[in-house]
């Protein structure tokens, strides 16, 4: 079992962990990035096959390396993001350990001991940047337990191939729900089941992508996160195709079902209908099981206790990449670097004092 001393252990080798390592290096600190999977590209390789960014290339860069390609207005495909992050991690002058899952973090006199599946290391500070994709949210829906058909979370959805010809109900009203439902509806019968109406935001406003306006007005970076008790629901970004699909009934939208009986769903109007599969596009929560044993790090719902990314109960611990950690763009390619920079500054000041 090896025992290595580092300045900062960064847990997670996605955009958040990589941007954090970049910011720490700029401040002369020595980070090590610990990534559970076999490459440092975050969860992007596992997102569904047809995914294109909702942010144009121009608004999808991390600090220090522009998103590549001559067409800055295009919406890059998932695989371009994987290639971009892989190249970004290759350029970082930091130790990045892949295939290295963190299983626990404990306080020591000098900082922390970080427990790995096959060893441990000691670090003066820890940044948790492990995203949300490993903790899909599965709400307790009426009848879901009783449903005898297939139930899949959007985290495990890749393409329509395995649903072809079946009757599918997609639960959720966010971007993933609407995108997946519209994609499935090209080859099968789909209902989008939501608690309320789907809210849309126009992808383009006055001839410009919406991101131009959120950046130009300052909304993108405004530190509103601390004012919000919980992240608000995001509207579905739409260039018109999703509204049109719903208006055409492909998919149709219905209020959430009331229950299930075998492979039949019971709709709120009493109708009972056979369904083959339910896709839960019901979001994600911060995935931090390795902090469960660290007193004061998490609340009762296993969410981080923090203020703008700095842990409130554990000095020397920070988070990067949380939704609304500080601003609207905190958990985006374009915005995470700003938060990473602030966290690096605060940790560098703390370590310099000790
Ligand atoms: C479907 C979808 C579409 C999106 N589209 C956009 C978009 O268009 N534009 C945009 O800017 N943002 C988009 N986002 C939001 C955000 O940019 C992504 O979710 C992004 O992947 C978040 O990066 P991250 O580094 O915080 O987390 P992740 O990408 O999830 O990376 C976390 C990493 O931590 C690793 N990890 C987890 N636990 C451990 C552990 N215990 N030990 C070691 N490593 C661990 C994981 O293997 C993973 O590599 C989208 C999100 C989703 C879900």
Coordinates of N, CA, C and O in Angstrom, one line a residue, residues 79-255:
X79 N -19.3 13.4 -28.5 CA -17.9 12.8 -28.7 C -16.9 13.9 -28.9 O -15.7 13.7 -28.6
X80 N -17.3 15.1 -29.4 CA -16.3 16.2 -29.5 C -15.9 16.7 -28.1 O -14.8 17.1 -27.8
X81 N -16.9 16.6 -27.1 CA -16.6 17.1 -25.8 C -15.6 16.0 -25.1 O -14.7 16.4 -24.5
X82 N -15.9 14.8 -25.4 CA -15.0 13.7 -24.9 C -13.5 14.0 -25.4 O -12.6 14.0 -24.7
X83 N -13.4 14.2 -26.7 CA -12.1 14.5 -27.3 C -11.5 15.8 -26.7 O -10.3 15.8 -26.5
X84 N -12.3 16.8 -26.5 CA -11.8 18.0 -26.0 C -11.3 17.8 -24.6 O -10.1 18.3 -24.2
X85 N -12.0 17.1 -23.7 CA -11.6 16.9 -22.3 C -10.4 16.0 -22.3 O -9.5 16.2 -21.4
X86 N -10.3 15.0 -23.2 CA -9.2 14.2 -23.2 C -7.9 15.0 -23.6 O -6.9 14.8 -22.9
X87 N -8.1 15.8 -24.5 CA -6.9 16.7 -24.9 C -6.5 17.6 -23.8 O -5.4 17.9 -23.5
X88 N -7.6 18.2 -23.1 CA -7.3 19.2 -22.0 C -6.6 18.5 -20.9 O -5.6 19.0 -20.4
X89 N -7.0 17.2 -20.6 CA -6.3 16.5 -19.5 C -4.9 16.2 -19.9 O -4.0 16.2 -19.1
X90 N -4.7 15.9 -21.2 CA -3.3 15.5 -21.7 C -2.4 16.7 -21.6 O -1.2 16.5 -21.4
X91 N -2.9 17.9 -21.7 CA -2.1 19.1 -21.6 C -1.7 19.6 -20.2 O -0.9 20.4 -20.0
X92 N -2.5 19.1 -19.2 CA -2.3 19.6 -17.8 C -1.1 19.0 -17.3 O -0.8 17.8 -17.4
X93 N -0.3 19.8 -16.6 CA 0.9 19.3 -16.0 C 0.7 18.8 -14.6 O 1.3 19.3 -13.6
X94 N -0.3 17.9 -14.5 CA -0.7 17.4 -13.2 C -0.8 15.9 -13.2 O -1.0 15.3 -14.3
X95 N -0.6 15.3 -12.1 CA -0.7 13.8 -12.0 C -2.2 13.5 -12.1 O -3.0 14.0 -11.3
X96 N -2.6 12.7 -13.1 CA -4.0 12.2 -13.2 C -4.0 10.7 -13.1 O -3.4 10.0 -13.9
X97 N -4.6 10.2 -12.1 CA -4.7 8.7 -11.9 C -6.0 8.2 -12.4 O -7.1 8.5 -11.7
X98 N -6.1 7.5 -13.4 CA -7.4 6.9 -13.9 C -7.5 5.5 -13.2 O -6.5 4.9 -12.7
X99 N -8.7 5.0 -13.3 CA -9.0 3.7 -12.6 C -8.7 3.7 -11.1 O -8.3 2.8 -10.5
X100 N -9.0 4.9 -10.6 CA -8.7 5.1 -9.2 C -9.9 5.7 -8.5 O -10.2 6.9 -8.5
X101 N -10.7 4.8 -7.8 CA -11.9 5.3 -7.2 C -11.6 5.6 -5.7 O -11.0 4.9 -5.0
X102 N -12.1 6.8 -5.3 CA -12.0 7.2 -3.9 C -13.1 6.6 -3.1 O -14.3 6.7 -3.5
X103 N -12.8 5.9 -2.0 CA -13.9 5.3 -1.2 C -14.1 5.9 0.2 O -15.1 5.7 0.8
X104 N -13.2 6.8 0.6 CA -13.4 7.5 1.8 C -12.5 8.7 2.0 O -11.4 8.7 1.4
X105 N -12.9 9.6 2.9 CA -12.0 10.7 3.2 C -12.1 10.9 4.7 O -13.2 11.0 5.3
X106 N -10.9 11.0 5.3 CA -10.9 11.2 6.8 C -10.0 12.3 7.2 O -9.0 12.6 6.5
X107 N -10.3 13.0 8.3 CA -9.4 14.1 8.8 C -8.2 13.5 9.4 O -8.2 12.5 10.1
X108 N -7.1 14.2 9.3 CA -5.9 13.9 10.0 C -5.4 15.2 10.6 O -5.9 16.3 10.3
X109 N -4.3 15.2 11.3 CA -3.7 16.4 11.9 C -3.3 17.4 10.8 O -3.6 18.6 10.9
X110 N -2.7 16.9 9.8 CA -2.2 17.8 8.8 C -3.2 18.1 7.6 O -2.9 18.9 6.7
X111 N -4.3 17.5 7.6 CA -5.3 17.6 6.5 C -6.2 16.4 6.4 O -7.1 16.3 7.2
X112 N -6.0 15.6 5.4 CA -6.9 14.5 5.1 C -6.1 13.2 4.7 O -5.1 13.3 4.1
X113 N -6.8 12.1 5.0 CA -6.3 10.9 4.4 C -7.4 10.5 3.4 O -8.6 10.5 3.8
X114 N -7.0 10.2 2.2 CA -7.9 9.8 1.1 C -7.8 8.3 0.9 O -6.7 7.9 0.5
X115 N -8.9 7.6 1.1 CA -8.9 6.2 0.9 C -9.2 5.8 -0.5 O -10.2 6.3 -1.0
X116 N -8.4 5.0 -1.1 CA -8.7 4.5 -2.5 C -9.0 3.1 -2.5 O -8.8 2.4 -1.5
X117 N -9.6 2.6 -3.6 CA -9.9 1.2 -3.6 C -8.7 0.3 -3.3 O -8.8 -0.7 -2.7
X118 N -7.5 0.8 -3.8 CA -6.3 -0.1 -3.6 C -5.2 0.7 -3.0 O -4.0 0.6 -3.4
X119 N -5.5 1.6 -2.0 CA -4.4 2.3 -1.3 C -5.0 3.5 -0.6 O -6.2 3.6 -0.3
X120 N -4.1 4.5 -0.4 CA -4.5 5.7 0.2 C -3.5 6.8 0.0 O -2.4 6.4 -0.4
X121 N -3.8 8.0 0.2 CA -2.8 9.1 0.1 C -3.2 10.1 1.1 O -4.4 10.2 1.6
X122 N -2.2 11.0 1.4 CA -2.6 12.1 2.3 C -2.5 13.4 1.5 O -1.7 13.5 0.6
X123 N -3.5 14.3 1.9 CA -3.6 15.5 1.1 C -3.8 16.6 2.1 O -4.5 16.4 3.2
X124 N -3.3 17.8 1.8 CA -3.5 18.9 2.7 C -4.9 19.5 2.6 O -5.5 20.1 3.5
X125 N -5.5 19.4 1.4 CA -6.8 19.8 1.1 C -7.5 18.8 0.1 O -6.8 18.1 -0.6
X126 N -8.8 18.9 0.1 CA -9.5 17.9 -0.8 C -10.6 18.7 -1.6 O -11.3 19.6 -1.0
X127 N -10.7 18.5 -2.9 CA -11.8 19.1 -3.7 C -12.6 17.9 -4.3 O -12.1 17.0 -5.0
X128 N -13.9 17.9 -3.9 CA -14.8 16.9 -4.4 C -15.4 17.4 -5.7 O -16.2 18.4 -5.7
X129 N -15.1 16.8 -6.8 CA -15.6 17.2 -8.1 C -16.1 16.0 -8.9 O -15.8 15.8 -10.1
X130 N -16.9 15.2 -8.2 CA -17.3 13.9 -8.7 C -18.7 13.9 -9.4 O -19.2 12.9 -9.8
X131 N -19.2 15.1 -9.6 CA -20.4 15.2 -10.4 C -21.7 14.6 -9.8 O -21.7 14.4 -8.6
X132 N -22.7 14.3 -10.7 CA -23.9 13.8 -10.2 C -24.4 12.5 -10.9 O -25.3 11.9 -10.5
X133 N -23.7 12.3 -12.0 CA -24.2 11.2 -12.9 C -24.2 9.8 -12.2 O -25.0 9.0 -12.6
X134 N -23.4 9.6 -11.2 CA -23.3 8.4 -10.5 C -24.5 8.2 -9.5 O -24.6 7.2 -8.8
X135 N -25.3 9.3 -9.4 CA -26.4 9.2 -8.4 C -27.7 9.7 -9.0 O -28.2 10.7 -8.7
X136 N -28.2 8.8 -9.9 CA -29.5 9.2 -10.6 C -30.6 9.3 -9.5 O -30.7 8.5 -8.6
X137 N -31.4 10.3 -9.7 CA -32.6 10.5 -8.8 C -33.8 9.7 -9.2 O -34.2 9.9 -10.4
X138 N -34.3 8.9 -8.4 CA -35.4 8.0 -8.7 C -36.5 8.4 -7.7 O -36.6 7.8 -6.6
X139 N -37.4 9.3 -8.0 CA -38.5 9.7 -7.1 C -39.5 8.6 -6.8 O -39.6 7.7 -7.7
X140 N -40.1 8.6 -5.7 CA -41.1 7.6 -5.4 C -42.4 8.0 -6.1 O -43.1 8.9 -5.7
X141 N -42.6 7.4 -7.3 CA -43.8 7.7 -8.1 C -44.9 6.8 -7.8 O -44.6 5.6 -7.6
X142 N -46.1 7.2 -7.9 CA -47.3 6.4 -7.6 C -47.3 5.1 -8.5 O -47.3 5.3 -9.7
X143 N -47.2 4.0 -7.9 CA -47.4 2.7 -8.7 C -46.1 2.2 -9.3 O -46.0 1.1 -9.9
X144 N -45.0 3.0 -9.2 CA -43.8 2.6 -9.9 C -43.3 1.2 -9.4 O -42.9 0.4 -10.2
X145 N -43.4 1.0 -8.1 CA -43.0 -0.3 -7.6 C -43.8 -1.5 -8.2 O -43.3 -2.6 -8.4
X146 N -45.1 -1.2 -8.4 CA -46.0 -2.2 -8.9 C -45.9 -2.4 -10.4 O -46.4 -3.4 -10.9
X147 N -45.2 -1.6 -11.1 CA -45.2 -1.7 -12.6 C -44.3 -2.9 -13.0 O -43.1 -3.0 -12.5
X148 N -44.8 -3.8 -13.8 CA -44.1 -5.0 -14.1 C -43.3 -4.9 -15.4 O -42.5 -5.8 -15.8
X149 N -43.4 -3.7 -16.1 CA -42.6 -3.5 -17.3 C -41.1 -3.1 -17.0 O -40.7 -3.1 -15.8
X150 N -40.5 -2.6 -18.0 CA -39.1 -2.2 -17.8 C -39.0 -0.8 -17.3 O -39.7 0.1 -17.8
X151 N -38.2 -0.5 -16.3 CA -38.0 0.9 -15.8 C -36.5 1.2 -15.9 O -35.6 0.5 -15.4
X152 N -36.2 2.3 -16.7 CA -34.8 2.6 -17.0 C -34.6 4.1 -16.6 O -35.5 4.9 -16.9
X153 N -33.5 4.4 -15.9 CA -33.3 5.8 -15.7 C -32.5 6.4 -16.9 O -31.8 5.7 -17.6
X154 N -32.7 7.7 -17.2 CA -32.1 8.3 -18.3 C -30.6 8.1 -18.3 O -29.9 8.1 -19.4
X155 N -30.0 7.9 -17.1 CA -28.5 7.6 -17.0 C -28.2 6.4 -17.8 O -27.0 6.2 -18.2
X156 N -29.1 5.5 -17.9 CA -28.8 4.2 -18.6 C -29.4 4.2 -20.0 O -29.5 3.1 -20.7
X157 N -30.0 5.3 -20.5 CA -30.5 5.4 -21.8 C -29.4 5.8 -22.8 O -28.7 6.7 -22.5
X158 N -29.3 5.0 -23.9 CA -28.3 5.4 -24.9 C -28.8 5.7 -26.3 O -28.4 6.6 -26.9
X159 N -29.8 4.9 -26.7 CA -30.4 5.2 -28.0 C -31.8 4.5 -28.1 O -32.1 3.7 -27.2
X160 N -32.6 4.8 -29.1 CA -33.9 4.2 -29.2 C -34.0 2.7 -29.5 O -35.0 2.1 -29.4
X161 N -32.8 2.2 -29.9 CA -32.8 0.8 -30.5 C -33.6 -0.2 -29.7 O -34.4 -0.9 -30.2
X162 N -33.3 -0.2 -28.4 CA -33.9 -1.3 -27.6 C -35.4 -1.0 -27.2 O -36.0 -1.8 -26.5
X163 N -35.9 0.1 -27.6 CA -37.3 0.5 -27.3 C -38.2 0.3 -28.5 O -39.5 0.5 -28.4
X164 N -37.7 0.1 -29.7 CA -38.4 0.2 -30.9 C -39.7 -0.6 -30.9 O -39.7 -1.8 -30.6
X165 N -40.8 0.1 -31.4 CA -42.1 -0.6 -31.5 C -42.8 -0.8 -30.2 O -44.0 -1.1 -30.2
X166 N -42.2 -0.5 -29.1 CA -42.9 -0.6 -27.8 C -43.7 0.7 -27.4 O -43.6 1.7 -28.1
X167 N -44.4 0.6 -26.3 CA -45.1 1.7 -25.8 C -44.3 2.3 -24.6 O -44.1 1.6 -23.6
X168 N -43.8 3.5 -24.7 CA -42.9 4.0 -23.8 C -43.5 5.3 -23.1 O -44.0 6.2 -23.8
X169 N -43.3 5.4 -21.8 CA -43.6 6.6 -21.1 C -42.3 7.2 -20.5 O -41.6 6.5 -19.8
X170 N -42.1 8.5 -20.8 CA -40.9 9.2 -20.3 C -41.4 10.1 -19.2 O -42.3 10.9 -19.4
X171 N -40.8 10.0 -18.0 CA -41.2 10.9 -16.9 C -40.2 12.0 -16.7 O -39.0 11.7 -16.6
X172 N -40.7 13.2 -16.7 CA -39.8 14.4 -16.5 C -40.2 15.5 -17.4 O -40.9 15.3 -18.4
X173 N -39.7 16.7 -17.0 CA -40.1 17.9 -17.8 C -38.8 18.7 -18.2 O -39.0 19.9 -18.6
X174 N -37.7 18.1 -18.0 CA -36.4 18.9 -18.3 C -35.9 18.6 -19.7 O -36.5 17.9 -20.5
X175 N -34.7 19.1 -19.9 CA -34.1 18.9 -21.2 C -33.9 17.5 -21.6 O -34.3 17.1 -22.7
X176 N -33.4 16.7 -20.7 CA -33.2 15.2 -21.1 C -34.5 14.6 -21.4 O -34.6 13.8 -22.3
X177 N -35.5 14.8 -20.5 CA -36.8 14.2 -20.7 C -37.4 14.5 -22.1 O -37.8 13.6 -22.8
X178 N -37.4 15.8 -22.5 CA -38.0 16.2 -23.7 C -37.2 15.6 -24.9 O -37.7 15.1 -25.9
X179 N -35.9 15.7 -24.8 CA -35.0 15.3 -25.9 C -35.2 13.8 -26.1 O -35.3 13.3 -27.2
X180 N -35.1 13.0 -25.0 CA -35.2 11.5 -25.1 C -36.6 11.1 -25.7 O -36.8 10.3 -26.5
X181 N -37.7 11.8 -25.1 CA -39.0 11.5 -25.6 C -39.2 11.8 -27.1 O -39.8 11.0 -27.8
X182 N -38.7 12.9 -27.5 CA -38.8 13.3 -28.9 C -38.0 12.3 -29.8 O -38.5 11.9 -30.9
X183 N -36.9 11.9 -29.3 CA -36.1 10.9 -30.1 C -36.8 9.6 -30.2 O -36.9 9.0 -31.3
X184 N -37.3 9.1 -29.1 CA -38.0 7.8 -29.1 C -39.3 7.9 -30.0 O -39.6 6.9 -30.6
X185 N -39.9 9.0 -30.0 CA -41.2 9.2 -30.7 C -41.0 9.0 -32.2 O -42.0 8.9 -32.9
X186 N -39.8 9.1 -32.7 CA -39.6 8.9 -34.1 C -39.8 7.4 -34.5 O -40.0 7.2 -35.7
X187 N -39.7 6.5 -33.6 CA -39.8 5.1 -33.9 C -40.8 4.3 -33.1 O -41.1 3.2 -33.3
X188 N -41.4 5.0 -32.1 CA -42.3 4.3 -31.2 C -43.3 5.2 -30.6 O -43.2 6.4 -30.8
X189 N -44.3 4.6 -29.9 CA -45.4 5.5 -29.3 C -45.0 6.0 -27.9 O -44.7 5.1 -27.0
X190 N -44.9 7.3 -27.8 CA -44.3 7.8 -26.5 C -45.2 8.9 -25.9 O -45.8 9.7 -26.6
X191 N -45.3 8.8 -24.6 CA -46.0 9.9 -23.8 C -45.0 10.5 -22.9 O -44.1 9.8 -22.3
X192 N -45.0 11.8 -22.8 CA -44.2 12.5 -21.8 C -45.1 12.7 -20.6 O -46.1 13.4 -20.7
X193 N -44.8 12.1 -19.4 CA -45.6 12.3 -18.2 C -44.9 13.3 -17.3 O -43.8 13.1 -16.9
X194 N -45.6 14.4 -17.0 CA -45.0 15.4 -16.2 C -46.0 15.9 -15.1 O -47.2 15.7 -15.3
X195 N -45.5 16.5 -14.0 CA -46.4 17.0 -13.0 C -47.1 18.3 -13.4 O -48.2 18.6 -13.0
X196 N -46.4 19.1 -14.2 CA -47.0 20.3 -14.7 C -46.6 20.5 -16.2 O -46.0 19.7 -16.8
X197 N -47.0 21.7 -16.7 CA -46.7 21.9 -18.1 C -45.2 22.0 -18.3 O -44.4 22.4 -17.4
X198 N -44.7 21.7 -19.6 CA -43.3 21.8 -19.9 C -43.0 23.3 -20.2 O -43.7 24.0 -20.9
X199 N -41.9 23.8 -19.5 CA -41.5 25.2 -19.7 C -40.4 25.3 -20.7 O -39.4 24.6 -20.5
X200 N -40.5 26.1 -21.7 CA -39.5 26.2 -22.8 C -38.8 27.6 -22.7 O -39.3 28.6 -22.2
X201 N -37.5 27.6 -23.1 CA -36.8 28.9 -23.3 C -36.3 28.8 -24.7 O -35.8 27.7 -25.2
X202 N -36.4 29.9 -25.4 CA -35.9 29.9 -26.9 C -34.4 29.8 -26.9 O -33.7 30.5 -26.2
X203 N -33.9 28.9 -27.8 CA -32.5 28.7 -27.9 C -31.9 30.0 -28.6 O -30.8 30.4 -28.2
X204 N -32.7 30.6 -29.4 CA -32.2 31.9 -30.1 C -33.1 33.0 -29.8 O -34.3 32.9 -29.9
X205 N -32.5 34.2 -29.4 CA -33.3 35.4 -29.1 C -32.7 36.5 -29.9 O -31.5 36.8 -29.8
X206 N -33.6 37.2 -30.7 CA -33.1 38.3 -31.5 C -31.9 38.0 -32.3 O -30.9 38.7 -32.4
X207 N -31.9 36.8 -32.9 CA -30.9 36.3 -33.8 C -29.6 35.8 -33.2 O -28.7 35.5 -33.9
X208 N -29.6 35.8 -31.9 CA -28.4 35.3 -31.2 C -28.8 34.1 -30.3 O -29.9 34.0 -29.7
X209 N -27.8 33.2 -30.0 CA -28.0 32.1 -29.1 C -28.2 32.7 -27.7 O -27.6 33.8 -27.3
X210 N -29.1 32.1 -26.9 CA -29.5 32.6 -25.6 C -28.2 32.8 -24.7 O -28.2 33.8 -23.9
X211 N -27.2 32.0 -24.9 CA -26.0 32.2 -24.1 C -25.3 33.6 -24.3 O -24.7 34.1 -23.4
X212 N -25.4 34.1 -25.5 CA -24.9 35.4 -25.8 C -25.5 36.4 -24.8 O -24.9 37.2 -24.2
X213 N -26.9 36.3 -24.6 CA -27.6 37.2 -23.8 C -27.3 37.0 -22.3 O -27.2 38.0 -21.5
X214 N -27.2 35.7 -21.9 CA -27.0 35.5 -20.4 C -25.6 36.0 -20.0 O -25.4 36.5 -19.0
X215 N -24.6 35.8 -21.0 CA -23.3 36.3 -20.7 C -23.2 37.8 -20.7 O -22.7 38.5 -19.8
X216 N -23.8 38.4 -21.8 CA -23.8 39.8 -22.0 C -24.5 40.6 -20.9 O -24.0 41.6 -20.4
X217 N -25.5 40.0 -20.3 CA -26.3 40.7 -19.3 C -25.6 40.5 -17.9 O -26.0 41.2 -16.9
X218 N -24.7 39.6 -17.8 CA -24.1 39.3 -16.5 C -24.9 38.2 -15.7 O -24.4 37.8 -14.7
X219 N -26.0 37.8 -16.2 CA -26.8 36.8 -15.5 C -26.0 35.5 -15.4 O -26.1 34.8 -14.3
X220 N -25.2 35.1 -16.4 CA -24.5 33.9 -16.4 C -23.6 33.7 -15.1 O -23.5 32.6 -14.6
X221 N -23.0 34.8 -14.7 CA -22.0 34.7 -13.6 C -22.5 35.3 -12.3 O -21.7 35.3 -11.3
X222 N -23.7 35.9 -12.3 CA -24.2 36.6 -11.1 C -24.2 35.6 -10.0 O -24.8 34.5 -10.1
X223 N -23.7 36.0 -8.8 CA -23.6 35.0 -7.7 C -25.0 34.9 -6.9 O -25.1 35.3 -5.8
X224 N -25.9 34.3 -7.6 CA -27.2 34.2 -7.0 C -27.5 32.8 -6.3 O -28.5 32.7 -5.6
X225 N -26.5 31.9 -6.5 CA -26.7 30.6 -5.9 C -27.0 30.6 -4.4 O -27.8 29.8 -4.0
X226 N -26.3 31.4 -3.7 CA -26.5 31.4 -2.2 C -27.9 31.9 -1.8 O -28.3 31.6 -0.7
X227 N -28.6 32.5 -2.7 CA -29.9 33.0 -2.4 C -31.0 32.0 -2.6 O -32.1 32.1 -2.2
X228 N -30.6 30.9 -3.3 CA -31.6 29.9 -3.7 C -31.6 28.7 -2.7 O -30.6 28.1 -2.5
X229 N -32.8 28.4 -2.1 CA -32.8 27.3 -1.2 C -32.5 26.0 -1.9 O -31.9 25.1 -1.3
X230 N -32.8 25.8 -3.2 CA -32.5 24.6 -4.0 C -32.4 25.1 -5.4 O -33.1 26.1 -5.8
X231 N -31.7 24.3 -6.3 CA -31.6 24.7 -7.7 C -33.0 24.8 -8.3 O -33.7 23.8 -8.2
X232 N -33.3 25.8 -9.0 CA -34.6 25.9 -9.7 C -34.6 25.0 -10.9 O -33.6 24.7 -11.5
X233 N -35.8 24.5 -11.3 CA -36.0 23.7 -12.5 C -35.5 24.5 -13.7 O -35.9 25.7 -13.8
X234 N -34.8 23.9 -14.6 CA -34.3 24.6 -15.8 C -35.4 24.5 -16.9 O -35.9 23.4 -17.1
X235 N -35.7 25.5 -17.7 CA -36.6 25.3 -18.8 C -35.9 24.5 -19.9 O -34.7 24.4 -19.9
X236 N -36.7 24.0 -20.8 CA -36.1 23.2 -21.9 C -35.7 24.2 -23.0 O -36.5 25.0 -23.5
X237 N -34.4 24.1 -23.4 CA -33.9 25.0 -24.4 C -34.4 24.4 -25.8 O -34.2 23.2 -26.0
X238 N -35.0 25.3 -26.6 CA -35.6 24.7 -27.8 C -35.4 25.7 -29.0 O -35.7 26.9 -28.9
X239 N -35.0 25.1 -30.1 CA -34.9 25.9 -31.3 C -36.2 25.8 -32.1 O -36.3 26.2 -33.2
X240 N -37.3 25.2 -31.5 CA -38.6 25.1 -32.1 C -39.0 23.7 -32.3 O -40.2 23.4 -32.3
X241 N -38.0 22.8 -32.4 CA -38.3 21.4 -32.8 C -39.1 20.7 -31.7 O -40.0 19.8 -32.0
X242 N -38.8 21.0 -30.4 CA -39.5 20.2 -29.3 C -40.9 20.7 -29.1 O -41.8 19.9 -28.9
X243 N -41.1 22.0 -29.2 CA -42.5 22.5 -29.1 C -43.3 21.9 -30.2 O -44.5 21.4 -30.0
X244 N -42.7 21.8 -31.4 CA -43.5 21.3 -32.6 C -43.8 19.8 -32.4 O -44.9 19.4 -32.7
X245 N -42.8 19.1 -31.8 CA -43.0 17.6 -31.6 C -44.2 17.4 -30.6 O -45.0 16.6 -30.9
X246 N -44.2 18.2 -29.6 CA -45.2 18.0 -28.6 C -46.6 18.5 -29.1 O -47.6 17.8 -28.9
X247 N -46.6 19.5 -29.9 CA -47.8 20.0 -30.5 C -48.4 18.9 -31.5 O -49.6 18.8 -31.6
X248 N -47.5 18.2 -32.1 CA -47.9 17.1 -33.1 C -48.2 15.8 -32.3 O -48.6 14.8 -33.0
X249 N -48.1 15.8 -31.0 CA -48.4 14.6 -30.2 C -47.3 13.6 -30.3 O -47.5 12.4 -30.0
X250 N -46.1 13.9 -30.7 CA -45.0 13.0 -30.9 C -43.8 13.5 -30.1 O -42.9 14.1 -30.7
X251 N -43.8 13.3 -28.8 CA -44.7 12.6 -27.9 C -45.9 13.5 -27.6 O -45.9 14.7 -27.7
X252 N -46.9 12.8 -27.0 CA -48.0 13.6 -26.4 C -47.6 13.8 -24.9 O -46.6 13.2 -24.4
X253 N -48.3 14.7 -24.3 CA -48.0 15.0 -22.9 C -49.2 14.7 -22.0 O -50.3 15.0 -22.4
X254 N -49.0 14.1 -20.9 CA -50.1 13.8 -19.9 C -49.6 14.1 -18.5 O -48.4 14.0 -18.2
X255 N -50.6 14.4 -17.6 CA -50.2 14.5 -16.2 C -49.7 13.1 -15.8 O -50.1 12.1 -16.3

